[in-house]
XYZ file of C-alpha atoms in Angstrom:
675
model
C 81.447 128.225 143.858
C 80.817 127.240 140.273
C 81.654 129.752 137.615
C 79.071 131.055 135.138
C 78.656 129.081 131.957
C 77.699 129.905 128.418
C 74.084 130.820 128.103
C 71.752 128.072 127.022
C 74.211 125.194 127.163
C 74.095 123.401 130.501
C 72.406 125.220 133.397
C 74.178 125.417 136.725
C 72.144 122.895 138.642
C 72.444 119.664 140.645
C 74.224 116.698 139.126
C 71.084 115.662 137.311
C 71.840 118.627 134.994
C 75.576 119.111 135.138
C 77.268 122.494 134.950
C 80.179 123.274 132.720
C 82.471 123.052 135.712
C 81.094 119.558 136.438
C 81.744 118.534 132.833
C 85.276 119.925 132.957
C 85.931 118.249 136.296
C 85.163 114.898 134.661
C 88.227 115.546 132.443
C 90.287 116.623 135.476
C 89.572 113.568 137.585
C 89.930 111.052 134.808
C 93.358 112.554 134.233
C 94.195 112.689 137.937
C 93.091 109.096 138.523
C 94.850 107.685 135.447
C 98.147 109.357 136.264
C 97.867 108.244 139.878
C 97.132 104.662 138.804
C 100.057 104.643 136.374
C 102.282 106.358 138.964
C 103.596 108.493 136.128
C 102.377 111.127 133.727
C 101.362 114.770 133.576
C 98.200 115.744 135.457
C 98.791 119.499 135.567
C 98.047 120.389 131.943
C 94.744 118.419 131.704
C 93.628 120.044 134.955
C 94.556 123.487 133.616
C 93.047 123.158 130.107
C 89.941 121.194 131.036
C 87.637 124.192 130.896
C 88.916 125.215 127.436
C 88.576 121.657 126.141
C 85.030 121.352 127.502
C 83.811 124.433 125.658
C 85.566 123.543 122.421
C 84.428 119.934 122.346
C 80.893 120.449 123.548
C 80.046 123.594 121.590
C 82.243 123.819 118.489
C 84.251 120.762 117.455
C 82.758 119.116 114.384
C 83.342 115.393 114.763
C 81.603 112.032 114.982
C 82.813 109.391 117.448
C 80.994 106.742 115.400
C 83.130 107.591 112.340
C 86.379 109.275 113.396
C 87.714 109.389 109.831
C 84.930 111.140 107.901
C 86.597 113.627 105.524
C 85.087 116.976 106.583
C 85.520 116.566 110.345
C 87.428 119.159 112.304
C 90.923 118.147 113.307
C 91.917 118.429 116.971
C 95.641 118.317 117.722
C 97.256 118.201 121.151
C 100.654 119.713 120.491
C 101.481 119.640 124.194
C 101.129 115.889 124.012
C 102.530 115.174 127.492
C 99.024 116.114 128.647
C 97.675 113.090 126.783
C 95.127 112.243 129.465
C 93.241 115.389 128.480
C 92.687 113.908 125.011
C 91.973 110.396 126.256
C 89.417 111.774 128.694
C 87.791 113.794 125.922
C 87.613 110.811 123.599
C 86.113 108.607 126.292
C 83.583 111.149 127.448
C 82.543 112.066 123.909
C 81.815 108.439 123.072
C 84.772 107.262 121.036
C 85.877 103.634 121.133
C 88.009 104.186 124.205
C 86.403 102.396 127.168
C 87.162 103.227 130.770
C 89.373 100.171 131.121
C 91.761 101.697 128.596
C 92.052 104.824 130.734
C 92.736 102.630 133.742
C 95.555 101.065 131.694
C 97.158 104.471 130.988
C 100.842 104.048 130.074
C 100.610 100.276 130.247
C 101.983 97.966 127.565
C 99.460 97.319 124.799
C 96.899 99.893 125.956
C 95.253 102.452 123.676
C 96.410 105.138 126.094
C 100.183 105.421 125.752
C 102.099 108.158 127.520
C 101.798 110.479 124.543
C 99.028 110.348 121.906
C 99.800 108.035 118.971
C 97.736 108.156 115.813
C 98.331 104.497 115.075
C 96.979 103.349 118.452
C 93.798 105.203 119.232
C 90.731 106.173 117.197
C 90.313 109.949 117.205
C 94.003 110.776 117.533
C 94.910 112.720 114.405
C 98.683 112.856 114.897
C 101.310 111.542 117.274
C 102.532 114.312 119.552
C 105.019 114.644 122.298
C 108.132 116.306 120.789
C 106.995 119.813 121.599
C 106.120 122.165 118.788
C 105.670 119.505 116.155
C 101.941 119.237 116.787
C 101.615 122.913 115.883
C 103.567 122.339 112.699
C 101.444 119.279 111.900
C 98.383 121.479 112.463
C 99.680 123.965 109.888
C 99.891 121.017 107.467
C 96.361 119.984 108.273
C 95.067 123.521 107.739
C 97.052 123.890 104.481
C 95.515 120.629 103.245
C 92.051 121.942 103.990
C 92.766 125.195 102.137
C 94.155 123.436 99.043
C 91.382 120.843 98.889
C 88.767 123.557 99.198
C 90.369 125.524 96.371
C 90.485 122.408 94.220
C 87.105 120.804 94.882
C 84.584 123.312 96.189
C 82.133 124.705 93.661
C 79.504 127.417 93.870
C 76.812 126.100 96.164
C 78.843 122.996 96.998
C 81.284 123.444 99.895
C 82.359 119.874 100.532
C 85.623 120.918 102.175
C 84.921 123.264 105.056
C 86.461 122.311 108.370
C 88.823 123.709 110.974
C 92.004 122.676 112.646
C 92.140 123.278 116.389
C 95.414 122.921 118.258
C 96.287 123.067 121.955
C 99.834 124.169 122.724
C 101.840 125.156 125.739
C 104.785 127.290 126.686
C 107.167 124.488 125.748
C 105.754 124.304 122.222
C 106.354 128.019 121.793
C 109.906 127.817 123.135
C 110.806 125.272 120.463
C 112.194 126.877 117.342
C 109.864 124.897 115.094
C 106.974 127.004 116.417
C 108.517 130.069 114.774
C 108.959 128.257 111.467
C 105.416 126.863 111.380
C 103.615 129.920 112.688
C 105.371 132.190 110.207
C 104.294 130.044 107.266
C 100.740 129.767 108.584
C 100.475 133.547 108.632
C 101.978 133.893 105.173
C 99.526 131.361 103.780
C 96.534 132.984 105.479
C 95.250 129.801 107.088
C 92.151 131.257 108.696
C 90.716 127.834 109.512
C 93.576 127.251 111.989
C 92.883 128.137 115.635
C 95.498 127.641 118.355
C 94.879 127.790 122.123
C 97.944 128.819 124.093
C 98.011 127.356 127.583
C 99.700 130.339 129.206
C 100.436 128.985 132.689
C 104.045 130.199 133.126
C 105.128 126.762 134.317
C 107.439 124.166 132.795
C 109.175 121.196 134.362
C 111.970 123.371 135.746
C 109.526 125.790 137.426
C 108.224 129.279 136.723
C 109.217 130.314 133.209
C 110.039 133.903 134.152
C 113.706 133.004 134.025
C 113.719 131.608 130.476
C 110.515 132.454 128.605
C 109.740 136.165 128.599
C 108.735 136.574 124.911
C 105.867 138.871 124.034
C 104.043 135.952 122.491
C 100.940 137.838 121.345
C 103.055 140.432 119.582
C 105.186 137.709 118.060
C 102.152 136.026 116.488
C 100.728 139.326 115.341
C 104.031 139.920 113.559
C 103.579 136.561 111.835
C 100.233 137.753 110.489
C 97.953 136.014 112.998
C 94.781 137.252 114.560
C 95.509 137.283 118.306
C 92.902 137.154 121.080
C 94.663 138.342 124.247
C 93.996 137.927 127.930
C 91.432 135.132 127.951
C 90.625 133.589 131.330
C 91.120 129.923 130.524
C 88.780 128.892 133.343
C 85.843 131.100 132.324
C 83.633 129.441 129.726
C 82.047 132.726 128.724
C 85.426 134.255 127.887
C 86.485 131.094 126.107
C 83.335 131.101 123.977
C 83.785 134.747 123.139
C 87.361 134.140 122.050
C 86.322 131.237 119.827
C 83.571 133.304 118.236
C 86.190 135.972 117.491
C 88.366 133.312 115.853
C 85.497 132.105 113.731
C 85.103 135.598 112.320
C 88.770 135.834 111.319
C 89.234 136.403 107.609
C 92.501 135.510 105.987
C 94.427 134.910 109.208
C 94.966 132.049 111.633
C 94.059 132.797 115.254
C 95.981 132.444 118.495
C 93.809 132.470 121.620
C 95.953 133.367 124.643
C 94.409 131.553 127.645
C 95.759 132.395 131.095
C 95.422 129.186 133.083
C 96.525 127.612 136.355
C 98.417 124.403 135.980
C 97.009 121.760 138.268
C 93.766 123.764 138.682
C 91.868 122.671 141.813
C 94.817 121.145 143.654
C 95.085 122.953 147.021
C 98.841 122.484 147.371
C 100.141 121.949 143.843
C 98.068 124.281 141.625
C 100.287 126.802 139.881
C 103.422 124.817 140.692
C 105.799 122.640 138.710
C 105.076 119.819 141.155
C 101.839 119.163 139.277
C 103.486 119.174 135.859
C 105.078 115.781 135.399
C 104.283 113.681 138.469
C 101.188 112.189 140.064
C 99.555 114.408 142.653
C 99.897 111.738 145.338
C 97.122 109.973 147.260
C 96.608 112.703 149.845
C 96.581 115.516 147.259
C 94.171 113.611 145.041
C 91.704 113.496 147.945
C 92.344 117.120 148.790
C 91.591 118.083 145.185
C 88.366 116.072 145.290
C 87.360 117.983 148.371
C 88.334 121.336 146.955
C 86.341 120.802 143.739
C 83.416 119.095 145.408
C 84.015 115.862 143.485
C 82.413 113.152 145.581
C 82.907 110.266 143.156
C 85.473 107.509 143.418
C 88.434 106.821 141.137
C 87.410 106.543 137.495
C 83.763 107.007 138.502
C 81.740 109.170 136.105
C 78.036 109.516 136.958
C 75.573 108.877 134.177
C 74.326 112.486 134.098
C 77.847 113.588 133.253
C 78.067 111.087 130.405
C 74.698 112.359 129.226
C 75.943 115.941 129.411
C 79.007 115.102 127.388
C 76.950 113.294 124.771
C 74.018 115.696 124.614
C 74.926 117.110 121.224
C 73.978 115.095 118.129
C 77.486 114.618 116.827
C 76.370 112.449 113.922
C 74.261 115.246 112.529
C 77.189 117.143 111.035
C 78.353 114.086 109.114
C 74.817 113.343 107.961
C 74.464 116.886 106.661
C 77.801 116.579 104.920
C 76.774 113.276 103.327
C 73.709 115.013 101.886
C 75.846 117.879 100.584
C 78.312 115.454 99.038
C 75.513 113.509 97.333
C 74.306 116.751 95.762
C 77.884 117.587 94.775
C 78.311 114.151 93.233
C 75.145 114.592 91.185
C 76.330 117.937 89.875
C 80.074 117.266 89.547
C 80.538 113.539 89.191
C 84.121 113.511 88.003
C 85.296 115.869 90.724
C 83.461 113.814 93.369
C 85.100 110.618 92.151
C 88.522 112.268 92.244
C 87.876 113.570 95.768
C 86.910 110.088 96.938
C 89.969 108.577 95.314
C 92.328 111.030 96.926
C 90.783 110.860 100.379
C 90.852 107.088 100.100
C 94.600 107.233 99.461
C 94.258 105.342 96.196
C 96.649 106.080 93.367
C 95.184 106.837 89.942
C 94.477 103.791 87.819
C 97.308 103.110 85.463
C 99.925 105.030 87.455
C 102.121 101.964 87.918
C 102.055 101.103 84.200
C 102.755 104.713 83.187
C 105.634 104.936 85.633
C 107.096 101.653 84.389
C 106.912 102.874 80.810
C 108.821 106.013 81.762
C 111.459 103.936 83.561
C 111.820 101.634 80.541
C 112.380 104.648 78.264
C 115.076 105.930 80.590
C 116.832 102.572 80.480
C 116.725 102.690 76.704
C 117.850 106.320 76.397
C 120.614 106.081 79.033
C 120.966 109.739 80.122
C 124.190 110.701 81.862
C 122.967 113.320 84.352
C 123.136 114.119 88.037
C 120.605 112.128 90.007
C 119.120 115.405 91.334
C 118.311 116.233 87.698
C 116.981 112.734 87.231
C 114.765 113.342 90.238
C 113.401 116.509 88.666
C 112.713 114.581 85.467
C 110.840 111.968 87.488
C 108.735 114.642 89.155
C 108.034 116.131 85.731
C 106.890 112.724 84.504
C 104.884 111.642 87.573
C 103.341 114.887 88.862
C 100.885 115.283 85.931
C 99.629 111.801 86.805
C 99.274 112.630 90.511
C 97.304 115.778 91.332
C 97.735 114.839 94.998
C 101.479 115.366 94.807
C 102.357 118.560 96.638
C 105.706 119.779 97.871
C 108.717 121.919 97.513
C 112.034 122.917 98.988
C 113.584 124.782 101.887
C 114.811 127.730 99.812
C 116.791 125.432 97.515
C 114.372 124.848 94.652
C 117.003 125.517 91.998
C 119.558 123.299 93.741
C 117.266 120.475 94.855
C 115.532 120.735 91.445
C 112.065 120.271 92.909
C 110.304 122.703 90.589
C 108.508 121.369 87.530
C 106.616 123.079 84.768
C 103.253 122.614 86.491
C 104.367 124.122 89.814
C 101.984 126.664 91.314
C 102.553 128.250 94.734
C 100.281 127.268 97.640
C 100.398 130.925 98.705
C 97.855 131.592 95.912
C 94.169 130.810 95.424
C 94.886 128.753 92.320
C 92.752 125.596 92.348
C 95.781 123.595 91.233
C 98.236 125.064 93.753
C 100.824 122.389 94.502
C 104.237 123.940 95.273
C 105.447 124.862 98.754
C 108.115 127.467 99.149
C 109.121 126.773 102.742
C 111.972 129.204 103.061
C 114.898 128.183 105.262
C 112.752 126.053 107.581
C 113.804 122.423 107.222
C 112.236 121.238 110.496
C 108.972 123.075 110.061
C 108.777 122.061 106.404
C 109.063 118.382 107.256
C 106.566 118.449 110.093
C 104.110 120.346 107.871
C 104.564 117.570 105.301
C 103.559 115.076 107.985
C 100.381 117.082 108.651
C 99.544 117.201 104.943
C 99.939 113.412 104.682
C 97.921 112.726 107.826
C 95.071 114.985 106.732
C 94.521 112.926 103.596
C 94.173 113.890 99.949
C 97.878 114.532 99.400
C 101.230 112.891 98.927
C 103.710 115.527 100.180
C 107.381 115.880 99.385
C 109.944 118.241 100.861
C 113.583 118.871 100.013
C 116.891 120.232 101.233
C 120.574 119.304 101.144
C 121.313 115.951 102.742
C 123.552 117.533 105.370
C 120.629 119.654 106.540
C 118.455 116.617 107.140
C 119.887 117.025 110.636
C 117.595 120.033 111.067
C 114.610 117.956 109.986
C 115.569 114.646 111.546
C 113.079 114.489 114.407
C 110.209 115.202 112.014
C 111.556 112.475 109.716
C 111.559 110.181 112.722
C 107.929 111.151 113.396
C 107.085 110.397 109.736
C 108.317 106.855 110.350
C 106.716 106.485 113.781
C 103.357 107.559 112.369
C 103.920 105.559 109.157
C 102.839 108.422 106.911
C 103.397 108.549 103.166
C 105.777 111.500 103.057
C 108.707 111.818 100.676
C 111.835 113.560 101.889
C 114.182 114.583 99.092
C 117.856 115.196 99.909
C 120.381 116.329 97.304
C 124.125 117.035 97.359
C 124.637 113.654 98.878
C 128.378 113.448 99.614
C 131.752 115.156 99.560
C 131.131 115.207 95.813
C 129.275 118.524 96.181
C 132.720 120.014 96.388
C 133.686 123.589 97.170
C 131.110 124.318 99.879
C 133.284 122.242 102.190
C 132.671 120.106 105.282
C 129.768 122.195 106.659
C 127.781 121.126 103.624
C 129.227 117.644 103.000
C 127.240 114.821 104.605
C 129.199 112.002 106.177
C 127.090 110.242 108.828
C 123.725 111.216 107.413
C 122.945 108.228 105.218
C 123.577 105.804 108.043
C 121.657 107.941 110.495
C 118.562 108.011 108.309
C 118.805 104.262 107.598
C 118.823 103.564 111.346
C 115.353 105.120 111.733
C 112.878 102.208 111.867
C 110.336 102.021 109.040
C 112.115 104.752 107.098
C 113.120 103.748 103.549
C 116.272 105.409 102.303
C 117.083 105.349 98.560
C 120.392 106.441 97.061
C 120.186 105.715 93.324
C 123.140 105.329 91.000
C 121.661 106.790 87.791
C 118.532 108.227 86.220
C 116.853 104.830 86.029
C 117.301 104.011 89.694
C 116.205 107.565 90.539
C 112.883 107.094 88.777
C 112.396 103.694 90.446
C 113.054 105.323 93.812
C 110.394 107.965 93.173
C 107.915 105.304 92.034
C 108.588 103.220 95.145
C 108.148 106.229 97.454
C 104.857 107.173 95.813
C 103.515 103.653 95.999
C 104.596 103.062 99.585
C 101.459 103.652 101.652
C 102.795 102.569 105.066
C 105.688 104.902 105.724
C 108.038 107.611 104.530
C 110.910 107.494 102.065
C 114.108 109.520 101.896
C 115.385 109.992 98.335
C 119.045 110.946 98.210
C 120.521 112.446 95.047
C 123.873 113.643 93.707
C 125.035 117.015 92.512
C 127.450 115.514 89.973
C 126.636 113.612 86.780
C 126.452 109.839 87.095
C 127.044 107.258 84.358
C 124.146 105.278 83.015
C 124.299 101.575 83.798
C 123.266 98.882 81.289
C 120.634 96.404 82.531
C 118.575 93.489 81.336
C 114.818 93.495 81.828
C 115.259 91.264 84.854
C 117.781 93.641 86.371
C 115.499 96.597 85.660
C 112.658 94.877 87.552
C 114.974 93.981 90.418
C 115.840 97.586 91.277
C 112.565 97.837 93.190
C 113.842 95.095 95.518
C 116.419 97.492 96.969
C 119.515 95.569 95.892
C 120.346 93.477 92.873
C 123.177 92.045 90.818
C 124.189 94.716 88.366
C 127.191 92.862 86.942
C 127.681 89.213 87.602
C 130.771 87.091 87.745
C 131.574 84.189 85.522
C 130.714 81.280 87.746
C 130.362 81.709 91.491
C 131.660 85.104 92.638
C 135.064 85.263 94.157
C 134.666 88.890 95.207
C 131.492 90.966 95.680
C 131.530 94.759 95.351
C 128.505 96.437 96.959
C 127.887 100.116 96.210
C 125.241 102.848 96.184
C 124.705 106.072 94.314
C 127.704 107.751 92.762
C 129.992 104.951 93.891
C 128.276 102.303 91.745
C 130.108 103.682 88.707
C 133.354 103.366 90.657
C 132.559 99.747 91.513
C 131.886 98.953 87.884
C 135.229 100.437 86.835
C 137.045 98.459 89.519
C 135.250 95.244 88.516
C 136.490 95.673 84.956
C 140.052 95.603 86.308
C 139.514 92.799 88.790
C 138.346 90.296 86.198
C 135.611 87.706 85.670
C 135.374 86.575 89.287
C 133.799 89.812 90.477
C 130.116 90.496 91.126
C 128.832 94.079 91.457
C 125.715 94.631 93.583
C 123.898 97.936 93.345
C 122.131 98.588 96.652
C 119.986 101.724 96.196
C 117.905 100.936 99.300
C 119.285 98.763 102.085
C 115.961 99.084 103.934
C 113.980 97.585 101.036
C 116.617 94.942 100.371
C 116.561 93.828 103.996
C 112.785 93.160 103.711
C 113.241 90.735 100.826
C 112.932 87.017 101.486
C 115.983 85.080 102.588
C 116.282 83.233 99.269
C 116.524 86.462 97.322
C 119.043 88.008 99.671
C 121.144 84.834 99.467
C 120.971 84.920 95.688
C 122.367 88.487 95.672
C 124.850 88.138 98.546
C 125.692 84.440 98.875
C 127.098 83.515 102.248
C 129.762 81.400 100.589
C 131.519 84.494 99.279
C 133.243 86.203 102.175
C 135.433 88.500 100.073
C 133.239 91.576 100.017
C 133.933 95.285 99.573
C 131.315 97.983 100.257
C 131.794 101.369 98.601
C 129.936 104.481 99.709
C 130.916 108.076 100.365
C 129.698 107.944 103.964
C 130.637 106.403 107.308
C 132.044 102.935 106.910
C 130.718 101.171 109.985
C 127.158 100.889 108.615
C 128.354 98.510 105.891
C 129.774 95.940 108.284
C 126.383 94.214 108.384
C 126.920 93.290 104.721
C 130.661 92.713 104.484
C 131.381 91.467 108.016
C 134.552 92.114 109.986
C 136.537 90.161 107.397
C 135.383 92.357 104.507
C 136.456 95.844 103.501
C 134.718 99.201 103.286
C 135.784 102.083 101.134
C 134.079 104.934 102.937
C 134.853 108.167 104.721
C 135.099 108.466 108.507
C 136.286 112.052 108.694
C 134.774 115.363 107.718
C 135.333 116.517 104.149
C 137.129 119.543 102.755
C 136.553 122.472 100.464
C 137.811 121.771 96.970
C 136.565 120.819 93.503
C 135.253 117.295 93.240
C 138.118 116.318 90.978
C 140.513 116.928 93.884
C 138.279 115.659 96.686
C 137.560 112.169 95.431
C 141.180 111.029 95.083
C 142.139 112.879 98.253
C 139.683 110.806 100.247
C 140.452 107.593 98.414
C 137.420 107.205 96.124
C 139.446 105.829 93.239
C 139.493 102.681 91.172
C 142.945 101.842 92.461
C 141.792 101.939 96.094
C 138.801 99.720 95.427
C 140.959 97.250 93.495
C 143.547 97.220 96.237
C 140.898 96.648 98.916
C 139.499 93.685 96.992
C 142.873 92.181 96.317
C 143.851 92.462 99.972
C 141.024 90.192 101.100
């Protein structure tokens, strides 16, 4: 028997006028059929959350399939991304550019329906999800972006930023520690436009969760400062609607809607069991489910009345109304409208590049001898007034990372110019929230911690790169040079690890000038993230010609050249560039010093440039960096030498640590002479 539906929406009638259950079953069977055809995937979650998704998408979600990127759309995020066929089914049924053939190609090479949703593949996918919990953290970033843009741009009678972020999440998302980090911040920031639906089905891959997930989740979220709607039947559209209406009335708090569901809903033999979680139902069970739910249509067959039911709402109307509101806003507040369009279009302010270059030139002239973390702060101080879209902060290390600047204003306020994020000790959540801010549009986010704690954030950094978002990850205290805190705080393998992430640019500058260039490069890079790595200790200023100054942006360049063809090449980054320059002075005129602030950027240069910097004819090469040595073999070969560190550090002042671990002029000279 079909369940009651929300009054006035779709009457319970024959297929010519589909019921809510019919509409939800369209999701279920598209998911069932796609997973069966692929012979892999997760049918259980789409089957369990179909009724929730149907109500949300047909009655509440503000979107336009004809223009998936319009600025004031609602954002829908599937944090439990293994249930990707739920989202693909929704996009297809709602009329997005996702034809049925793409669903039939689920999980196939080159399809728009990969195993987990990917924002770079499919129109309507706001963020790539799959690593559980990160979608929730991304959603917090989306909701924070909406809040900050509304504070900045809305005027009396002109609400041009007024949308919601809706996120689906499961038990697995809530087990991940990042959910605690993100949810706590969402409550602190009062993100009332954020609504999360918890798929409370008590099942994970290993079975019933009673043996490992017994949290009082509603109480937990109430403690975070959320509005919690308990005990919702996730298969009753009336209860779902009532819960959403309650969420819409929330003032000053995000909302968690706790939906009790049955995983694999409708499957006679696998509903409520882990067997429906991560495997196809099987041919016989697919047919049994069709019989149980009265679904008489073949595989991937959606009757026209169902398409009509899914597309009954005029989804373009919301965008049209917004366009009219924005036109009125533009007439009344032209400058603000132009700025909003610039920021949402991801365009940097005119003249930014020239202003940044002028700042860099002044630094080269002035030659400050400071720690690169201080140089980073100076760069923020110079660039942030030029970039109102720059927003960020630190994981409880503002005064160590030096991320504060004189214009910093906390995002926990209603200040129209709020721009600083105090994340607390939440490196993972902080980074994933940055990804959400970047994906939303209108912001260039940065976050910061010690380099050694990039381990906590690493999977979110990886997701930055996978999604190719413009996010800037700042890491200070970059080596054993931080000193007395000892090996727990001294990064060794971290630089190499971050460099091995595809599409992730890592910069480790040697002085204030390279630090400013690194910041400029990260800001201007529109197709991926950058990690900026800075020292605690003061670094010497390096002299440069205009040509050398311009070459920094190429990732690696000749800082000191030999007389004639080089006999030995010293390659160094960061704090070790000064060491290389001292060693070169002792080694004589046949030595070339290459500063390599970003190996990633250098590797993208054309072959002629790379050959000009590192000529193949010179095999006597020494790389110098206070990190693992193996990474540098790609530049020095097996016949070269690396002055690095392949052990953990120690607790002592820097003056004792550097010679203890061999970062001395004598060792570099000896390594070069031994070649």
